Amino acid sequence: MSAHSAEISDATKSQAMRRVLGSAAIGQFVEWYDFVIYAYSAGIIAKLFFPNTDPVAALLATFAVYAVGFLMRPLGGFVFGSLGDRIGRRQVLSLVILMMGGATLAIGLLPTYDQIGIMAPILLVVCRLIQGLSAAGETVGSNSFVAEHAPAEKRGLYVAFTYSFANIPPIVAALLVLLLTNIMTADNYAGWGWRIPFLIGAPLALVGLYIRNKVDESPAFKATQAAKRVASTPIRDAVQNQKQQMMFSFALAAFSSLGFYTLSGYFVSYLTTTIMLDQNSALISNSVALFVAFVFMILGGKLSDIYGRKPLLIIGVLMNAAICIPAYMVASQGTLVSAIIGQSMLAVGCGLFWGPVGIALLELFPTRTRFSASAISYNMAYTIFGGTAPFIGVWLIMQSGNKFAPAYYMAAISVAVLVAILFMPETSKKSLIHDEDVN
């Protein structure tokens, strides 16, 4: 091959990798945007979609509907995980981004309780179920897609980069809600302005779909296809042969989901309803903290390529266990500065953990069952620990009267996950194509 031909080949590969990264990043953005915009709109949704009797009960009902979306995630993990291992990653990812965008658009168009009565919360639940079902395939699918395209020495960085885009939607959502609530009257925002963030989800999904249709299937899946080793029953194979790996994956996802949905889905409500911080300060401080997590997540992924996944996972979860209670104490001082500092303390530990967790979840499994095994264990954990994080936070404070109760809960989960990580194998130097994928 001539030097010129080699340059063209390298340029083509580089362009293809950029498309893969772009399609995965947009998919991550759309998935998490769909979920967090609901959480950031919880206050207005509670007023519009439930009987206006007890405000706390309405907020709990709103967060219960938020959690309902997660009930579909295990089912989505089974459905899309199996499809992804049998027909390929790209086709599944195209389907899920359309479903996510469509469900978010539908929420923005729903009539309220005053307009159609009990059908309003029922339709809201249906939309959340569709969101949960589709989201189950996005994170694991797009992370698999990136990992299986990436050069081995940059897998952690590339997956962390695209996975870190999960931190951008809460920032965009918070600033968008902040903008709308400040430029509109309260009546206009309650009447129609709250719908705008949901309606934006549809065009974002279409952009992601367009880019996904421009990329090829992953090389690892192609190699498994060529060897005629694509699993016909990937779920059964995973459950029979990879129980221990799925338990490790579940543990990693447990802390990952609790941390993410505490920071992005709960903390704004915690600051405004428990600490009585004004909404503008709560949204601004939360956006700053999530940007801190974004930066440290990419750093964590990069460092995991150098030092391995386990050291960074251990540092992240240890830091969180030690700092989450002081972080809540600082954030609860009731000022913008204290809210920024407290949440940013959480963001550093979570970010360092989230950086390597995306790739570590995948490296535990062979290509032929990777999507199924990781999607099932990941989404089970997200259902149990992520979907319930806002609800449990509110409930713990109500039951105990202690505004730091959610921090004690997070510290306990951190310690439990640390124990699991200590027994987990290091995976950073393993090929994503295992012997059973080609032999």
mmCIF file of N, CA and C in Angstrom, residues 24-25 28 32 139 143 158-167 256 297 354-355 357-359 361 378 382:
data_model
loop_
_atom_site.group_PDB
_atom_site.id
_atom_site.type_symbol
_atom_site.label_atom_id
_atom_site.label_comp_id
_atom_site.label_asym_id
_atom_site.label_seq_id
_atom_site.Cartn_x
_atom_site.Cartn_y
_atom_site.Cartn_z
ATOM 1 N N ALA A 24 -23.181 8.140 19.101
ATOM 2 C CA ALA A 24 -23.332 7.662 20.477
ATOM 3 C C ALA A 24 -23.564 8.821 21.436
ATOM 4 N N ALA A 25 -22.836 9.912 21.235
ATOM 5 C CA ALA A 25 -22.987 11.072 22.122
ATOM 6 C C ALA A 25 -24.394 11.657 22.024
ATOM 7 N N GLN A 28 -26.810 9.310 23.776
ATOM 8 C CA GLN A 28 -26.740 9.475 25.235
ATOM 9 C C GLN A 28 -27.453 10.756 25.656
ATOM 10 N N TRP A 32 -30.845 10.719 28.228
ATOM 11 C CA TRP A 32 -30.833 11.338 29.547
ATOM 12 C C TRP A 32 -31.626 12.629 29.553
ATOM 13 N N THR A 139 -27.950 3.213 26.497
ATOM 14 C CA THR A 139 -26.633 3.389 27.116
ATOM 15 C C THR A 139 -25.715 2.218 26.824
ATOM 16 N N ASN A 143 -22.622 2.476 24.162
ATOM 17 C CA ASN A 143 -21.289 2.237 24.724
ATOM 18 C C ASN A 143 -20.625 1.025 24.074
ATOM 19 N N TYR A 158 -12.710 6.866 24.951
ATOM 20 C CA TYR A 158 -13.786 7.067 23.984
ATOM 21 C C TYR A 158 -15.156 6.759 24.578
ATOM 22 N N VAL A 159 -15.245 5.670 25.338
ATOM 23 C CA VAL A 159 -16.531 5.343 25.961
ATOM 24 C C VAL A 159 -16.881 6.389 27.018
ATOM 25 N N ALA A 160 -15.908 6.815 27.793
ATOM 26 C CA ALA A 160 -16.155 7.841 28.806
ATOM 27 C C ALA A 160 -16.601 9.144 28.159
ATOM 28 N N PHE A 161 -15.985 9.480 27.016
ATOM 29 C CA PHE A 161 -16.359 10.723 26.329
ATOM 30 C C PHE A 161 -17.824 10.706 25.919
ATOM 31 N N THR A 162 -18.258 9.638 25.262
ATOM 32 C CA THR A 162 -19.656 9.595 24.821
ATOM 33 C C THR A 162 -20.603 9.411 26.005
ATOM 34 N N TYR A 163 -20.200 8.582 26.967
ATOM 35 C CA TYR A 163 -21.019 8.355 28.156
ATOM 36 C C TYR A 163 -21.160 9.639 28.968
ATOM 37 N N SER A 164 -20.128 10.499 28.926
ATOM 38 C CA SER A 164 -20.160 11.742 29.695
ATOM 39 C C SER A 164 -21.236 12.694 29.195
ATOM 40 N N PHE A 165 -21.714 12.465 27.974
ATOM 41 C CA PHE A 165 -22.778 13.323 27.456
ATOM 42 C C PHE A 165 -24.089 13.107 28.208
ATOM 43 N N ALA A 166 -24.134 12.094 29.067
ATOM 44 C CA ALA A 166 -25.282 11.946 29.971
ATOM 45 C C ALA A 166 -25.336 13.101 30.962
ATOM 46 N N ASN A 167 -24.202 13.772 31.210
ATOM 47 C CA ASN A 167 -24.183 14.898 32.145
ATOM 48 C C ASN A 167 -24.589 16.218 31.509
ATOM 49 N N SER A 256 -23.611 3.658 40.062
ATOM 50 C CA SER A 256 -23.649 4.594 38.943
ATOM 51 C C SER A 256 -25.016 5.251 38.827
ATOM 52 N N MET A 297 -15.406 12.816 34.522
ATOM 53 C CA MET A 297 -15.756 11.550 33.885
ATOM 54 C C MET A 297 -14.792 11.238 32.735
ATOM 55 N N TRP A 354 -17.819 7.199 37.156
ATOM 56 C CA TRP A 354 -18.540 7.046 35.890
ATOM 57 C C TRP A 354 -17.599 6.926 34.698
ATOM 58 N N GLY A 355 -16.411 7.530 34.780
ATOM 59 C CA GLY A 355 -15.483 7.474 33.655
ATOM 60 C C GLY A 355 -15.156 6.059 33.216
ATOM 61 N N VAL A 357 -16.628 3.227 34.390
ATOM 62 C CA VAL A 357 -17.676 2.224 34.592
ATOM 63 C C VAL A 357 -18.325 1.793 33.280
ATOM 64 N N GLY A 358 -18.440 2.724 32.330
ATOM 65 C CA GLY A 358 -19.079 2.385 31.060
ATOM 66 C C GLY A 358 -18.361 1.281 30.310
ATOM 67 N N ILE A 359 -17.038 1.363 30.262
ATOM 68 C CA ILE A 359 -16.273 0.342 29.550
ATOM 69 C C ILE A 359 -16.096 -0.906 30.399
ATOM 70 N N LEU A 361 -18.177 -2.300 32.433
ATOM 71 C CA LEU A 361 -19.388 -3.109 32.301
ATOM 72 C C LEU A 361 -19.341 -4.005 31.068
ATOM 73 N N TYR A 378 -27.398 -4.124 34.007
ATOM 74 C CA TYR A 378 -27.347 -2.660 34.104
ATOM 75 C C TYR A 378 -28.741 -2.089 34.366
ATOM 76 N N TYR A 382 -30.469 -0.053 37.490
ATOM 77 C CA TYR A 382 -31.021 1.286 37.288
ATOM 78 C C TYR A 382 -32.468 1.363 37.754
#
